[in-house]
Structures are given as structure tokens and as C-alpha cells.
PDB file of C-alpha atoms in Angstrom:
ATOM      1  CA  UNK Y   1      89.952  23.218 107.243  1.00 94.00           C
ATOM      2  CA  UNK Y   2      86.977  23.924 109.276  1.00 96.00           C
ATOM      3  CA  UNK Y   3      84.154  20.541 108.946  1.00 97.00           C
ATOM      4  CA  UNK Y   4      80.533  21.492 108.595  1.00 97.00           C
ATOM      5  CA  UNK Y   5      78.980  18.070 107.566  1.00 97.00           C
ATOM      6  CA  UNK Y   6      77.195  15.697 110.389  1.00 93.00           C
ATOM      7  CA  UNK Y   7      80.075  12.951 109.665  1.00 96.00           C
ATOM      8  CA  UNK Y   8      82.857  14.701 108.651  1.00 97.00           C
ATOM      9  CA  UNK Y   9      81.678  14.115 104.753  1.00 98.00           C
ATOM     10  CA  UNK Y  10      83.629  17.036 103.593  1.00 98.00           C
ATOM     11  CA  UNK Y  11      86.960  16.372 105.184  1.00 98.00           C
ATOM     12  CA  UNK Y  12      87.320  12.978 102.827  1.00 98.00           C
ATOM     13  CA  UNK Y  13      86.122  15.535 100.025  1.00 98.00           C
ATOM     14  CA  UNK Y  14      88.225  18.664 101.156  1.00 98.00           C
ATOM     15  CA  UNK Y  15      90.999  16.805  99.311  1.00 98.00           C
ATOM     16  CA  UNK Y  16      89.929  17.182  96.107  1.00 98.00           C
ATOM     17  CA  UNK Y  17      90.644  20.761  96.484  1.00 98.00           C
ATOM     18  CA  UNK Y  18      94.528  20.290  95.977  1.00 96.00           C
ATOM     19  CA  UNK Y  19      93.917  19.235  92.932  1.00 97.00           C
ATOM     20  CA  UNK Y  20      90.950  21.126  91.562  1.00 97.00           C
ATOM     21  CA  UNK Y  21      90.681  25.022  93.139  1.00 96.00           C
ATOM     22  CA  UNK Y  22      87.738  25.912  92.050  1.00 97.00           C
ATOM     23  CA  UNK Y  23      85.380  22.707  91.481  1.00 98.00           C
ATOM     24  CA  UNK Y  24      81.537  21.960  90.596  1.00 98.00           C
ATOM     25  CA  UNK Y  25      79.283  19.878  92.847  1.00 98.00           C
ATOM     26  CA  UNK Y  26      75.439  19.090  92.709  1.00 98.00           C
ATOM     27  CA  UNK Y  27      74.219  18.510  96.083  1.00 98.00           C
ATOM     28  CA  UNK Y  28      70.858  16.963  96.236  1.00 98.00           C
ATOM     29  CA  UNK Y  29      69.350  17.320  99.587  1.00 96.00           C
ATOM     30  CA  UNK Y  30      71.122  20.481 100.380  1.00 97.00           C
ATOM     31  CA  UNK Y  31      69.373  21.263 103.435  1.00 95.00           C
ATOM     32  CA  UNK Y  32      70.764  24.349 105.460  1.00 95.00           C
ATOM     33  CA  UNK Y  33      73.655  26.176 103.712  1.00 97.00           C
ATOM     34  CA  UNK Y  34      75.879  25.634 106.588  1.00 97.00           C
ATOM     35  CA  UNK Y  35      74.787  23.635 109.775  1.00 94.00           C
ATOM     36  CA  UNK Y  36      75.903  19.932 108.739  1.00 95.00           C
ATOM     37  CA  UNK Y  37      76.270  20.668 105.615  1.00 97.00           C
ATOM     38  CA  UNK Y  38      78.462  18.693 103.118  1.00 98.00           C
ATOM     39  CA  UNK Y  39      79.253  21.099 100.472  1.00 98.00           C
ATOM     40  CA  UNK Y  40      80.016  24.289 102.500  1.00 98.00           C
ATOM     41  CA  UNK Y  41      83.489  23.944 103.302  1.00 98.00           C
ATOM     42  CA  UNK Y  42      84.226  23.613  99.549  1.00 98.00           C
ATOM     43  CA  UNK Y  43      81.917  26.693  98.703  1.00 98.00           C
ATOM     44  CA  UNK Y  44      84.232  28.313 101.220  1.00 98.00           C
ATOM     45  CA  UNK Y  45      87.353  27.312  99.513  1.00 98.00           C
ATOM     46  CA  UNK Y  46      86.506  28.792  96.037  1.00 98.00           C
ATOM     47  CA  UNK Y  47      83.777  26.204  94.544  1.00 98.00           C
ATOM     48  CA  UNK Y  48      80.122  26.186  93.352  1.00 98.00           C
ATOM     49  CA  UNK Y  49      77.455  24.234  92.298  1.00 98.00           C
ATOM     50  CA  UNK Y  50      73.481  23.320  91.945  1.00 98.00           C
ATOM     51  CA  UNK Y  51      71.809  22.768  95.029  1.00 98.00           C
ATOM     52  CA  UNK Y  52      68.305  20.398  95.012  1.00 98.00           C
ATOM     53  CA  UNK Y  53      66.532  21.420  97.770  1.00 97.00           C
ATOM     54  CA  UNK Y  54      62.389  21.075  98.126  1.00 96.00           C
ATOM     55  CA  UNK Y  55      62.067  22.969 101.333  1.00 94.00           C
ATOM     56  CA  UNK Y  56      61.154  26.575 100.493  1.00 94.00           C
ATOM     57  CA  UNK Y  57      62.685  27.891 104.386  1.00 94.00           C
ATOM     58  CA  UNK Y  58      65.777  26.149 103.679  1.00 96.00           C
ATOM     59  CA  UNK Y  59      66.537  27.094  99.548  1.00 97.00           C
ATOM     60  CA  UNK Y  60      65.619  30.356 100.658  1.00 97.00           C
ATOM     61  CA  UNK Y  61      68.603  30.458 103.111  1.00 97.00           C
ATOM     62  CA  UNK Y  62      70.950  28.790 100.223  1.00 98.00           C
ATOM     63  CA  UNK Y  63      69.882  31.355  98.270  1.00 98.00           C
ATOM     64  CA  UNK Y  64      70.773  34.147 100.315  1.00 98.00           C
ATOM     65  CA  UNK Y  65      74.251  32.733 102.221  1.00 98.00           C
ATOM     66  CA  UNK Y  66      75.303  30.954  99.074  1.00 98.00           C
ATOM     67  CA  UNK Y  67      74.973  33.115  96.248  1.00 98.00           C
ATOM     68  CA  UNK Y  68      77.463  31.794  93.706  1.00 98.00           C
ATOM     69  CA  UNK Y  69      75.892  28.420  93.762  1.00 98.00           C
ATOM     70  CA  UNK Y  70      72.443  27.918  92.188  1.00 98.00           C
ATOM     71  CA  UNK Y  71      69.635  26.365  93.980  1.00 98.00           C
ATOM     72  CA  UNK Y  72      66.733  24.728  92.466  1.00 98.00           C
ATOM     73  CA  UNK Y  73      63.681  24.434  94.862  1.00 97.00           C
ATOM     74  CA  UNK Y  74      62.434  21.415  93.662  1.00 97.00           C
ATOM     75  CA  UNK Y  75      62.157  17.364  94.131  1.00 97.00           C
ATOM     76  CA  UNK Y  76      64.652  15.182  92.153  1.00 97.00           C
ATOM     77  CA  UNK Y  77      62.703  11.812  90.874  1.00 96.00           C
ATOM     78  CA  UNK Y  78      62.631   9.641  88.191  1.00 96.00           C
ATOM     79  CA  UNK Y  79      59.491  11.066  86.766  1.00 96.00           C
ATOM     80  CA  UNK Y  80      58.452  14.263  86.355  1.00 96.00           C
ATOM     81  CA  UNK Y  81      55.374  15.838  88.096  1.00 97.00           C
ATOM     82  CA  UNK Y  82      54.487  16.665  92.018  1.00 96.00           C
ATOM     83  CA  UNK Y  83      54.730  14.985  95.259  1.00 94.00           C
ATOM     84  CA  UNK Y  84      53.798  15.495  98.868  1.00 93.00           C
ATOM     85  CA  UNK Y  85      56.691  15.693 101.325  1.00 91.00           C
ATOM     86  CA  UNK Y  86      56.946  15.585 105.183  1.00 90.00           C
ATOM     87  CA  UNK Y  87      58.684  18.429 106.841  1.00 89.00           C
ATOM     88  CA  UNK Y  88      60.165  17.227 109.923  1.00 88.00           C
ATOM     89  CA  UNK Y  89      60.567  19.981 112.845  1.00 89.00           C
ATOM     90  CA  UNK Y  90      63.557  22.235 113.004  1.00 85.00           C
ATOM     91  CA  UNK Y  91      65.217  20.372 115.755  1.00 81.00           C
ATOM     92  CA  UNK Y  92      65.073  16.785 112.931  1.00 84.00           C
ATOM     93  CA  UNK Y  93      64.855  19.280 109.548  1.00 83.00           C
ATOM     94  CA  UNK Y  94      67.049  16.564 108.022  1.00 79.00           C
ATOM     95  CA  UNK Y  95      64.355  13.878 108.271  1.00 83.00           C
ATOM     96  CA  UNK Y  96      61.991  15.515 106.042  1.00 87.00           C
ATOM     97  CA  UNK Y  97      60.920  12.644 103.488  1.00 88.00           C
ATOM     98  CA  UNK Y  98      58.543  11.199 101.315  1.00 84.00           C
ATOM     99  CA  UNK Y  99      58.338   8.186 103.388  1.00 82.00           C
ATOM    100  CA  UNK Y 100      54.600   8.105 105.030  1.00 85.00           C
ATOM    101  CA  UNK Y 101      56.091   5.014 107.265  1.00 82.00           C
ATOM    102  CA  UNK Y 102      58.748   6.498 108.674  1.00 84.00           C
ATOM    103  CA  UNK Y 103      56.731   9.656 109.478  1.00 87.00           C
ATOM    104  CA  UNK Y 104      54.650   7.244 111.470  1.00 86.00           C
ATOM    105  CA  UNK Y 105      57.378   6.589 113.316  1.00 83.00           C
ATOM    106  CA  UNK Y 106      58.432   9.840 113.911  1.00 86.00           C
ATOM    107  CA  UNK Y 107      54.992  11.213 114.891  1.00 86.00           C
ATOM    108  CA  UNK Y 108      55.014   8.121 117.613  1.00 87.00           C
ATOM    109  CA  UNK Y 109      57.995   9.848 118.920  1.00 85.00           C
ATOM    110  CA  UNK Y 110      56.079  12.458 119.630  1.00 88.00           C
ATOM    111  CA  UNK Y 111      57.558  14.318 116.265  1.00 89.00           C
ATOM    112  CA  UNK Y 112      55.473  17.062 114.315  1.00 89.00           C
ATOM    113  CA  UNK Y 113      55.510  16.437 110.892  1.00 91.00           C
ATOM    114  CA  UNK Y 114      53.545  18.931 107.918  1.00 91.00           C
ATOM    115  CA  UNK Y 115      53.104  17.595 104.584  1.00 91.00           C
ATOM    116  CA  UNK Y 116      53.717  19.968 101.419  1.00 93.00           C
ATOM    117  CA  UNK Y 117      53.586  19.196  97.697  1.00 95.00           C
ATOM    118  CA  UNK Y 118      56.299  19.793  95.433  1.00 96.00           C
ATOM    119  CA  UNK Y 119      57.868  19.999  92.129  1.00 97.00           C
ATOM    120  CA  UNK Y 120      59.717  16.419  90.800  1.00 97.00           C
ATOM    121  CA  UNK Y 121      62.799  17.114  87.996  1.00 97.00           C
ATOM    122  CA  UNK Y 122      64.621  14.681  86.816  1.00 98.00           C
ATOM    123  CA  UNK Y 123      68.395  15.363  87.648  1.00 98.00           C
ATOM    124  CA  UNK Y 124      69.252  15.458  84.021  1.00 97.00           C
ATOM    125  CA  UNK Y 125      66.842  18.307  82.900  1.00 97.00           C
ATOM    126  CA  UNK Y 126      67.991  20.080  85.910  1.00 98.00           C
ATOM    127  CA  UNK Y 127      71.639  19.350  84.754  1.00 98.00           C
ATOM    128  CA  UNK Y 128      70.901  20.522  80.831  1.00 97.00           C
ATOM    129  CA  UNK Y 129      68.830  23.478  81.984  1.00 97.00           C
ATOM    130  CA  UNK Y 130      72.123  24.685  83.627  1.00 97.00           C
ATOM    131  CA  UNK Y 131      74.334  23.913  81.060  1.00 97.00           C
ATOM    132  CA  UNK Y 132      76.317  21.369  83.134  1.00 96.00           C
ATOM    133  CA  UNK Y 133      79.488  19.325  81.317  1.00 94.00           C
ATOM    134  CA  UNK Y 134      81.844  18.533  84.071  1.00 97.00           C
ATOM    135  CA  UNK Y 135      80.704  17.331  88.041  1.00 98.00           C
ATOM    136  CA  UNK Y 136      83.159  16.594  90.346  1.00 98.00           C
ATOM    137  CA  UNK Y 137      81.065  15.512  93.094  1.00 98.00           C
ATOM    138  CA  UNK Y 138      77.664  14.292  93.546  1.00 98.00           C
ATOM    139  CA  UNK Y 139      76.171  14.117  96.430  1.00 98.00           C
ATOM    140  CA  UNK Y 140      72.886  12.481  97.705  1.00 98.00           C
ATOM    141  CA  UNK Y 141      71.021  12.555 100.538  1.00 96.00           C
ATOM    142  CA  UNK Y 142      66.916  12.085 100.529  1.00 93.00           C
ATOM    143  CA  UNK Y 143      65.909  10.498 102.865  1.00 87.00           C
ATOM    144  CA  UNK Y 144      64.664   6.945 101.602  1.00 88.00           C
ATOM    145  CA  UNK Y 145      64.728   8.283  97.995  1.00 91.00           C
ATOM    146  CA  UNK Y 146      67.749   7.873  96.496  1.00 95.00           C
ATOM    147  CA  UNK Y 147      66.909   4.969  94.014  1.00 96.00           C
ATOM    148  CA  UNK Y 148      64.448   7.891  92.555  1.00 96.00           C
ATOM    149  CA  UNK Y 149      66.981  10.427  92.436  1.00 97.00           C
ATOM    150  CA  UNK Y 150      69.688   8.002  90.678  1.00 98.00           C
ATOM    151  CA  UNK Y 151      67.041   6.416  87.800  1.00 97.00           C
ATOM    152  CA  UNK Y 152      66.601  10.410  87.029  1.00 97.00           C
ATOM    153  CA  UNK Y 153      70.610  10.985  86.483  1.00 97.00           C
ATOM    154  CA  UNK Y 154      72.378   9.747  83.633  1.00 95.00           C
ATOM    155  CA  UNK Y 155      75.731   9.773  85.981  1.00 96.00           C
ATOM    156  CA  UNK Y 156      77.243   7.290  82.449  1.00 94.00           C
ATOM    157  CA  UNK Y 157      76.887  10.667  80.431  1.00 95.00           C
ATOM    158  CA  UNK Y 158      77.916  13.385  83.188  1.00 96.00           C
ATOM    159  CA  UNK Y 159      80.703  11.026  84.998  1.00 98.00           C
ATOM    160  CA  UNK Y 160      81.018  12.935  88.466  1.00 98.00           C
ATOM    161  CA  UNK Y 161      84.395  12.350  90.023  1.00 98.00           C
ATOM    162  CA  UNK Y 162      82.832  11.632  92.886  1.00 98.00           C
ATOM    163  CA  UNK Y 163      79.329   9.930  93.993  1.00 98.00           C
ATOM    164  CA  UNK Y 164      78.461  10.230  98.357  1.00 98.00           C
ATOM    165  CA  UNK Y 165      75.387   8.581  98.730  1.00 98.00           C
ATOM    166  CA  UNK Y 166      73.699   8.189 101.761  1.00 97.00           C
ATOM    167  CA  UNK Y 167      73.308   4.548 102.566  1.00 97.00           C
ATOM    168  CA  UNK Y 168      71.669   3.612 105.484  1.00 95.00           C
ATOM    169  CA  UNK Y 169      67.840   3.546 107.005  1.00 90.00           C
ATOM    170  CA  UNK Y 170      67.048   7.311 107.827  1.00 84.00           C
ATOM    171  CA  UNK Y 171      67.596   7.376 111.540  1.00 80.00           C
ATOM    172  CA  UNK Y 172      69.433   3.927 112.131  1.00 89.00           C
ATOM    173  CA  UNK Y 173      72.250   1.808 110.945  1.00 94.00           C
ATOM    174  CA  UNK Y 174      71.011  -0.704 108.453  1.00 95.00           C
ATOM    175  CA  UNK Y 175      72.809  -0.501 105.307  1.00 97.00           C
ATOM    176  CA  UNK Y 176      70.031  -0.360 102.105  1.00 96.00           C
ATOM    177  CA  UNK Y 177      72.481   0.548  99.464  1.00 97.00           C
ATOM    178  CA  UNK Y 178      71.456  -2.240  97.932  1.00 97.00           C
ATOM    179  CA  UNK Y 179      68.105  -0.923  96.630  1.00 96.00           C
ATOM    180  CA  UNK Y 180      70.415   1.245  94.511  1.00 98.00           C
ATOM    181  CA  UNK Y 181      74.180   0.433  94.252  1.00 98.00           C
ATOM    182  CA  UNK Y 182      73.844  -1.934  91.153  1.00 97.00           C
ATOM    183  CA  UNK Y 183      73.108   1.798  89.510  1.00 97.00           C
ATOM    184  CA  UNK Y 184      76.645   3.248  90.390  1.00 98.00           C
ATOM    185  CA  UNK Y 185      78.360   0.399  90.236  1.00 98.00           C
ATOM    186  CA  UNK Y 186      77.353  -0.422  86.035  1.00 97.00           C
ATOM    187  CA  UNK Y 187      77.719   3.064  85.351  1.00 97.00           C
ATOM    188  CA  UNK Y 188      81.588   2.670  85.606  1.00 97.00           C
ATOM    189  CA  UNK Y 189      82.237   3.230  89.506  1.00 98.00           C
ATOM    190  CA  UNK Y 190      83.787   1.952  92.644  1.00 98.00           C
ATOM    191  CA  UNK Y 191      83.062   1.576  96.198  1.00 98.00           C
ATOM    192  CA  UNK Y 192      85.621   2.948  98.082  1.00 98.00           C
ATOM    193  CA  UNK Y 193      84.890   4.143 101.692  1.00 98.00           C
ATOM    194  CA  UNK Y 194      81.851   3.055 103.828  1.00 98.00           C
ATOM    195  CA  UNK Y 195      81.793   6.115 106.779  1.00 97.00           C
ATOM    196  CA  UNK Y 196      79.103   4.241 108.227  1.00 96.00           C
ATOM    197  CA  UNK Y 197      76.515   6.780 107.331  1.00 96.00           C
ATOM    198  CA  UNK Y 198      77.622   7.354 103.351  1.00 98.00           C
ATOM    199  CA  UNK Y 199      78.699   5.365 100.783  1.00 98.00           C
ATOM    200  CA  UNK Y 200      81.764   6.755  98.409  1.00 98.00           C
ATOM    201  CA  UNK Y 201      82.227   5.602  94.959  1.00 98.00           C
ATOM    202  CA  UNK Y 202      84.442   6.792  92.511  1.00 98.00           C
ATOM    203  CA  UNK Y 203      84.813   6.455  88.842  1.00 98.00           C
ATOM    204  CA  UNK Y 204      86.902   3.657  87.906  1.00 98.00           C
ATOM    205  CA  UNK Y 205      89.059   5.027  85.167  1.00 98.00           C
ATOM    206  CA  UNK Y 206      90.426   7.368  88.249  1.00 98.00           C
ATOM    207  CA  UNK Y 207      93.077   5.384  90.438  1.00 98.00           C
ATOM    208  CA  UNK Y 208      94.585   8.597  92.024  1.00 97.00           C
ATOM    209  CA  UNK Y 209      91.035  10.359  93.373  1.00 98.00           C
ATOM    210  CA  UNK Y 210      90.228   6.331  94.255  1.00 98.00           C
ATOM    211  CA  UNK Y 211      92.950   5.877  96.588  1.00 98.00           C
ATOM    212  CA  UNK Y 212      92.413   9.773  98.050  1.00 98.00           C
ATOM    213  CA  UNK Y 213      88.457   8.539  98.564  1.00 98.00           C
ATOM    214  CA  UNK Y 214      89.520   5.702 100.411  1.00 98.00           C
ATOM    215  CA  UNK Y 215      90.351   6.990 103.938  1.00 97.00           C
ATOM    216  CA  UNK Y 216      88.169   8.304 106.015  1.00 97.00           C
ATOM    217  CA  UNK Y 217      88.934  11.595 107.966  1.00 97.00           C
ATOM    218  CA  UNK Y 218      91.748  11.703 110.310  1.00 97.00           C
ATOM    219  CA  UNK Y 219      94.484  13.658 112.097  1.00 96.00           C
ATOM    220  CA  UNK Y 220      96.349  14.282 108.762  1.00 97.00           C
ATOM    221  CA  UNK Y 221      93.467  16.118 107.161  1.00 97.00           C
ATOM    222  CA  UNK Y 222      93.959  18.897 109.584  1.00 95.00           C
ATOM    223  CA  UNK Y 223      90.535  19.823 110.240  1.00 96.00           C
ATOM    224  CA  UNK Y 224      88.711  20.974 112.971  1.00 94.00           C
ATOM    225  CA  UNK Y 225      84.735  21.291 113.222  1.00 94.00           C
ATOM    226  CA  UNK Y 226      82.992  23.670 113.088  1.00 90.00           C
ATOM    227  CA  UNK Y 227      81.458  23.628 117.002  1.00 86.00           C
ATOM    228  CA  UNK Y 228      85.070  24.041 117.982  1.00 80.00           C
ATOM    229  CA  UNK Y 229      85.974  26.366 115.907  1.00 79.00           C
ATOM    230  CA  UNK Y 230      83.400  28.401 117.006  1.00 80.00           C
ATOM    231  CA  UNK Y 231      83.982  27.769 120.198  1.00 76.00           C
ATOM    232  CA  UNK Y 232      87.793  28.845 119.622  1.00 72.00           C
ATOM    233  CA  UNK Y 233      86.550  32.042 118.384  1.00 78.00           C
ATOM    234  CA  UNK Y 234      84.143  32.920 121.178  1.00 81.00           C
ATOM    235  CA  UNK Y 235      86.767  32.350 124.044  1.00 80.00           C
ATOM    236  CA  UNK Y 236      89.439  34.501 121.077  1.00 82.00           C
ATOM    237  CA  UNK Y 237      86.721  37.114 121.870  1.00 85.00           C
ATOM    238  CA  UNK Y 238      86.444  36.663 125.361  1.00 82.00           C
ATOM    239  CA  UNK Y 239      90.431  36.489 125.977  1.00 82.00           C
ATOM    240  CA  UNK Y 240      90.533  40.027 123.515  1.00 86.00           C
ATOM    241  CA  UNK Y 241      87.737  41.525 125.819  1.00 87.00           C
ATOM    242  CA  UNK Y 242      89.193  40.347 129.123  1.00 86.00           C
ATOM    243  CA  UNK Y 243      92.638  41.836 127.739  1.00 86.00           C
ATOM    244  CA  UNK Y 244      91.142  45.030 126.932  1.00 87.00           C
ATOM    245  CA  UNK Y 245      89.135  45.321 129.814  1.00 87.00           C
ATOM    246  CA  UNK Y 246      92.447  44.773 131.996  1.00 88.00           C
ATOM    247  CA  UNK Y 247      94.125  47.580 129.861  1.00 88.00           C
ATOM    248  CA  UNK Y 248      91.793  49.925 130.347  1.00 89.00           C
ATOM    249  CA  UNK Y 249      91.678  49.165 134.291  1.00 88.00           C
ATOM    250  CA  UNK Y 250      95.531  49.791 134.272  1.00 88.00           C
ATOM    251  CA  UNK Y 251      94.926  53.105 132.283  1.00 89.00           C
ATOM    252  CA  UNK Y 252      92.064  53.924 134.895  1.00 89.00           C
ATOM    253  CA  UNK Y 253      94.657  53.140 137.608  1.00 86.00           C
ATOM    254  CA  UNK Y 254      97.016  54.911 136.348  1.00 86.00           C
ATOM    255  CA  UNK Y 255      95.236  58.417 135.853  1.00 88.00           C
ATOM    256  CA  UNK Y 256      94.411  57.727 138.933  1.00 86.00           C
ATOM    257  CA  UNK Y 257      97.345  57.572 140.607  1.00 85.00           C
ATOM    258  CA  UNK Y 258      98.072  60.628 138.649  1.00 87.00           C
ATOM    259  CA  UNK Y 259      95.277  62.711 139.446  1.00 84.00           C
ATOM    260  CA  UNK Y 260      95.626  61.659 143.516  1.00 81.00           C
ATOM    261  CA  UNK Y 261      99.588  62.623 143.218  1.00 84.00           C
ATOM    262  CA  UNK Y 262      98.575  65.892 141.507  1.00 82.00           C
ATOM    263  CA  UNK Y 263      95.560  66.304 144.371  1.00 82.00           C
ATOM    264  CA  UNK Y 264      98.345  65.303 146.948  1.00 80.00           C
ATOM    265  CA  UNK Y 265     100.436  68.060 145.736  1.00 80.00           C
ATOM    266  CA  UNK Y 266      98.219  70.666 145.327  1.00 80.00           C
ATOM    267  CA  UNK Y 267      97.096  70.238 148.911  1.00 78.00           C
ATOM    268  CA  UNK Y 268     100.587  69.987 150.110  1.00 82.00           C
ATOM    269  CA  UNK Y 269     100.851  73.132 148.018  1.00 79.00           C
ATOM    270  CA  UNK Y 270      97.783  74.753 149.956  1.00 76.00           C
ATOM    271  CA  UNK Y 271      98.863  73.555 153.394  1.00 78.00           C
ATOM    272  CA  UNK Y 272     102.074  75.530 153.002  1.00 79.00           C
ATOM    273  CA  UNK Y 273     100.485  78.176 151.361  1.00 78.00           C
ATOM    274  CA  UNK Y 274      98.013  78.197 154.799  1.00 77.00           C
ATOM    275  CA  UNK Y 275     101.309  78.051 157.058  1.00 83.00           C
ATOM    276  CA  UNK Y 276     102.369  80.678 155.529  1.00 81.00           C
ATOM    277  CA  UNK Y 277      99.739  83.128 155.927  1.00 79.00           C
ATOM    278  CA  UNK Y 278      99.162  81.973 159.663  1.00 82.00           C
ATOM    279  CA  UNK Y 279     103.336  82.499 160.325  1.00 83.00           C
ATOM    280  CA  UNK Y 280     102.310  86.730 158.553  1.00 79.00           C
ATOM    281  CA  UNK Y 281      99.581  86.611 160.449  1.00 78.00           C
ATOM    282  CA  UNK Y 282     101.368  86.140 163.488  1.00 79.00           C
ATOM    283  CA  UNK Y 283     104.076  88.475 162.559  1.00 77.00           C
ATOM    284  CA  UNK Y 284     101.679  91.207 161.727  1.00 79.00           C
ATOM    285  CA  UNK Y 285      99.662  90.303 165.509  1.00 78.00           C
ATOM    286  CA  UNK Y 286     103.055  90.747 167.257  1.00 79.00           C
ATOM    287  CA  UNK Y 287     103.447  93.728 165.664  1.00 73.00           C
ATOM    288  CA  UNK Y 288     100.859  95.189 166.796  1.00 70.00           C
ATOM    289  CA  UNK Y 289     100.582  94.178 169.795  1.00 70.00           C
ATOM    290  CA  UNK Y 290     104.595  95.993 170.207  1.00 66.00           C
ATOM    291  CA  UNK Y 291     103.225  99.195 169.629  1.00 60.00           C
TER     292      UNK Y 291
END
């Protein structure tokens, strides 16, 4: 399989796809359809879902390169209303939060931030507007808000397979799942892999998927990412090109050894034909010159 996500996310999840084909997620905090994203190598492999995704640049995208999946360009929250986002620049477009404090310390960095209101749906309305029953994976990533995101889910009534929940400080390693783990975990889950970025639970009443959520990705999950894999297709090109290219020299040199052989021997051809006329010539002279 070919890895999109930023920490290889969707090589832990790219199992599930052995035993469900063609699955549902809901990824909240979509982002860009592709570039580190978690859910695009299952979209790839047959499945769909609901992407939550506030920024209108980036649902527009999911929109357009992921059209089976439906995208809602909108806030997740515990209560509904509005709320003013950050949009971080295109070089940190994951960053974009809610969090005026860690703007600050973006914009110290010398980061541009631009603040936007938006829409706030609870998960659940956005989950009965669509008709949802079954969720195999859930997926959260906003920034600083996913307490919000998880008061506004009933995950007791829609029981995803699979909960990956960002965990630590945006931009750092400090672990804060404990704003919001005391959610998942009374709602029937466990904990089952730590990736150092993302938490993984899984429900309880599922040994099987538990012990397949339990390692993170290795050598066995055959994957490659995506920077080398498109890597691996540019020097494909390039070794194609370079092969053509030298076939089409070897044609060149060919026809034109042909066309100097058949120059060669037309000349030879002339030469004689030039020999010959002089030798007449000379006969005819002599002749003349008898008389």
C-alpha cells in the first residue's frame, strides 16, 4: 500500500481492509484530500465517508478529488452556532485552530495567521443528517479541540470500530489526552497503540480488530509512502524516456548507416559510371586522331 498520512496513521488502519472492502469513516479535520492525509489510502482501496472540514480552500479540494465521500464544510463542537478560526499558512495548513494562544505563538515565529468564522455542528446531527448506522473508523484531528468534537458525538450510540485521536500539544510532544480520554474510555473502548502523535482505541467487545490496532506500522504491512513512491515513478519515467530516447538514437543510427551505404554506393556507382565515359572518350579521341 502506498502511506499518505504524516505518521503512517493509515498503514495501522490499512488493515482493516482485509476484513471490510469497502468501509465507512468520518474524518474530522480532513484537511487536504491527499498530502498527509489519513483516510486517502482507504478511499483508494474502495471506501468512503463524511469529511469535517472548516476550511473552504481545502473542502473545496475534497470535494473535487474525493467525490464518493461527502464533505461537510463546517466546525464540529459541542454546541451549535459559529466560531472564529485561525488559518495557518499553506506551508503549516494543518495548524489552523481555534486556539488564540497558540496562534500567538505561531505569529512569534514569524507565522501569518487569518481568522475566519464558521459554522459549529454537532457530530451527531451531522451523522443523522447523513443517515449514518455503521462507522468503522473515526478519526480526529483539531487542533486543541477535540474534547469539543467528542462531547458533540454520541460514539455509545454509533460504536465506530475504530477511534484515532490526536493526542498531543499541536506542534510538540506533550501528551493531553487526558482532557478527553475518560470520554472514549466509558463509552466502551480501549487504548491500544500510542504512535506518539495519535492515540488508538478500539471498542472493547472487539478482541480481533484490538490486537490488529495494536502494532504500529512496520515491514510486514508492506507499505511504502507516498514521497517514494512518487519518487519511484518519476525515475520509472525517466528510465522509460532515457530507454526511448536510446532507441530512437539506434534507429537514427541505423538509417544512417543506411542512407551513407546507399550514398556510398551510388557514388561508387557514379565513379564507374565517370570511368567509363572517360575510357569512350578516349577510345573515340584515338579514333580520331587514326584517321
Amino acid at each position: 500500500m502506498i502511506s499518505y498520512s504524516q505518521n503512517q496513521e493509515d498503514v495501522v488502519l490499512f488493515r482493516l481492509v482485509q476484513l471490510v472492502p469497502e468501509g465507512f469513516y468520518v474524518d474530522v479535520g480532513a484537511a487536504h484530500p491527499v498530502l498527509d492525509n489519513v483516510t486517502y489510502a482507504l478511499y483508494e482501496a474502495g471506501w468512503r465517508g463524511i469529511n469535517v472540514e472548516p476550511m473552504k480552500r481545502e473542502a473545496d479540494l475534497l470535494r473535487e478529488v474525493r467525490p464518493r465521500d461527502t464533505t461537510c464544510a463546517v466546525a464540529a463542537g459541542n454546541t451549535p452556532g459559529s466560531m472564529t478560526l485561525y488559518a495557518a499558512p499553506l506551508d503549516n495548513r494543518g495548524a489552523t485552530t481555534a486556539d488564540k494562544e497558540l496562534v500567538a505563538v505561531y505569529q512569534r515565529n514569524g507565522q501569518v495567521f487569518e481568522a475566519f468564522d464558521v459554522e459549529v455542528v454537532r457530530l451527531d446531527e451531522i451523522l443523522q443528517h447523513n443517515k449514518i448506522e455503521e462507522i468503522h473508523i473515526l478519526k480526529i484531528d483539531v487542533e486543541g479541540f477535540e474534547r469539543e468534537v467528542l462531547e458533540g458525538a454520541s460514539i455509545e450510540k454509533y460504536r465506530p470500530w475504530v477511534l484515532v485521536i490526536e493526542a498531543t500539544r499541536p506542534n510538540s510532544t506533550v501528551d493531553v489526552s487526558a482532557e478527553w480520554e475518560k470520554l472514549v474510555l466509558d463509552s466502551g473502548y480501549v487504548k491500544t497503540l500510542f504512535d506518539g502523535l495519535n492515540k488508538f482505541y478500539v471498542r472493547t467487545d472487539m478482541p480481533e480488530i484490538v490486537n490488529m490496532m495494536s502494532v504500529p506500522a512496520n515491514v510486514f504491512d508492506s507499505w511504502k509512502s507516498s514521497e517514494v513512491s512518487n519518487l519511484t515513478k518519476v525515475i520509472d519515467g525517466l528510465t522509460q524516456q532515457a530507454k526511448t530516447l536510446q532507441e530512437e538514437i539506434s534507429q537514427m543510427s541505423e538509417n544512417f548507416s543506411k542512407e551513407l551505404a546507399a550514398r556510398e554506393s551510388s557514388f561508387r556507382s557514379a565513379e564507374e559510371y565517370a570511368l567509363s565515359l572517360e575510357k569512350r572518350l578516349a577510345e573515340i579521341n584515338n579514333k580520331d586522331s587514326s584517321h
